[in-house]
């Protein structure tokens, strides 16, 4: 299992990551999340 850290800070959004799930996409559209793998 891969641990995914969610950081709710205003940063540049990676659209490809956003499109992988609806919940992530909704938050990404608000430009409030960044994924660090």
PDB file of C-alpha atoms in Angstrom:
ATOM      1  CA  UNK A   1       0.000   0.000   0.000  1.00  0.00           C
ATOM      2  CA  UNK A   2       1.347   3.407  -0.982  1.00  0.00           C
ATOM      3  CA  UNK A   3       1.082   6.168   1.578  1.00  0.00           C
ATOM      4  CA  UNK A   4      -0.277   9.349   0.046  1.00  0.00           C
ATOM      5  CA  UNK A   5       0.215  12.595   1.894  1.00  0.00           C
ATOM      6  CA  UNK A   6      -2.377  15.294   1.367  1.00  0.00           C
ATOM      7  CA  UNK A   7      -1.255  18.848   1.919  1.00  0.00           C
ATOM      8  CA  UNK A   8      -4.018  21.413   1.896  1.00  0.00           C
ATOM      9  CA  UNK A   9      -1.972  24.397   0.794  1.00  0.00           C
ATOM     10  CA  UNK A  10      -2.193  26.641  -2.277  1.00  0.00           C
ATOM     11  CA  UNK A  11       0.332  25.210  -4.744  1.00  0.00           C
ATOM     12  CA  UNK A  12       0.565  24.409  -8.439  1.00  0.00           C
ATOM     13  CA  UNK A  13      -1.953  21.737  -9.349  1.00  0.00           C
ATOM     14  CA  UNK A  14      -1.100  18.602 -11.343  1.00  0.00           C
ATOM     15  CA  UNK A  15      -4.235  18.003 -13.424  1.00  0.00           C
ATOM     16  CA  UNK A  16      -3.266  14.410 -14.259  1.00  0.00           C
ATOM     17  CA  UNK A  17      -3.283  13.490 -10.581  1.00  0.00           C
ATOM     18  CA  UNK A  18      -6.551  15.372 -10.036  1.00  0.00           C
ATOM     19  CA  UNK A  19      -8.344  13.378 -12.715  1.00  0.00           C
ATOM     20  CA  UNK A  20      -7.658  10.039 -11.023  1.00  0.00           C
ATOM     21  CA  UNK A  21     -10.517  10.341  -8.540  1.00  0.00           C
ATOM     22  CA  UNK A  22     -13.593  12.506  -8.092  1.00  0.00           C
ATOM     23  CA  UNK A  23     -12.814  13.579  -4.531  1.00  0.00           C
ATOM     24  CA  UNK A  24      -9.306  14.663  -5.491  1.00  0.00           C
ATOM     25  CA  UNK A  25     -10.631  16.434  -8.559  1.00  0.00           C
ATOM     26  CA  UNK A  26     -13.136  18.447  -6.534  1.00  0.00           C
ATOM     27  CA  UNK A  27     -10.433  19.614  -4.145  1.00  0.00           C
ATOM     28  CA  UNK A  28      -7.980  20.281  -6.962  1.00  0.00           C
ATOM     29  CA  UNK A  29     -10.497  22.518  -8.673  1.00  0.00           C
ATOM     30  CA  UNK A  30     -10.528  24.549  -5.467  1.00  0.00           C
ATOM     31  CA  UNK A  31      -6.715  24.700  -5.815  1.00  0.00           C
ATOM     32  CA  UNK A  32      -6.295  23.585  -2.227  1.00  0.00           C
ATOM     33  CA  UNK A  33      -4.476  20.267  -2.453  1.00  0.00           C
ATOM     34  CA  UNK A  34      -1.054  18.936  -3.426  1.00  0.00           C
ATOM     35  CA  UNK A  35      -0.054  15.287  -3.688  1.00  0.00           C
ATOM     36  CA  UNK A  36       3.375  14.051  -2.621  1.00  0.00           C
ATOM     37  CA  UNK A  37       4.180  10.424  -3.465  1.00  0.00           C
TER      38      UNK A  37
END
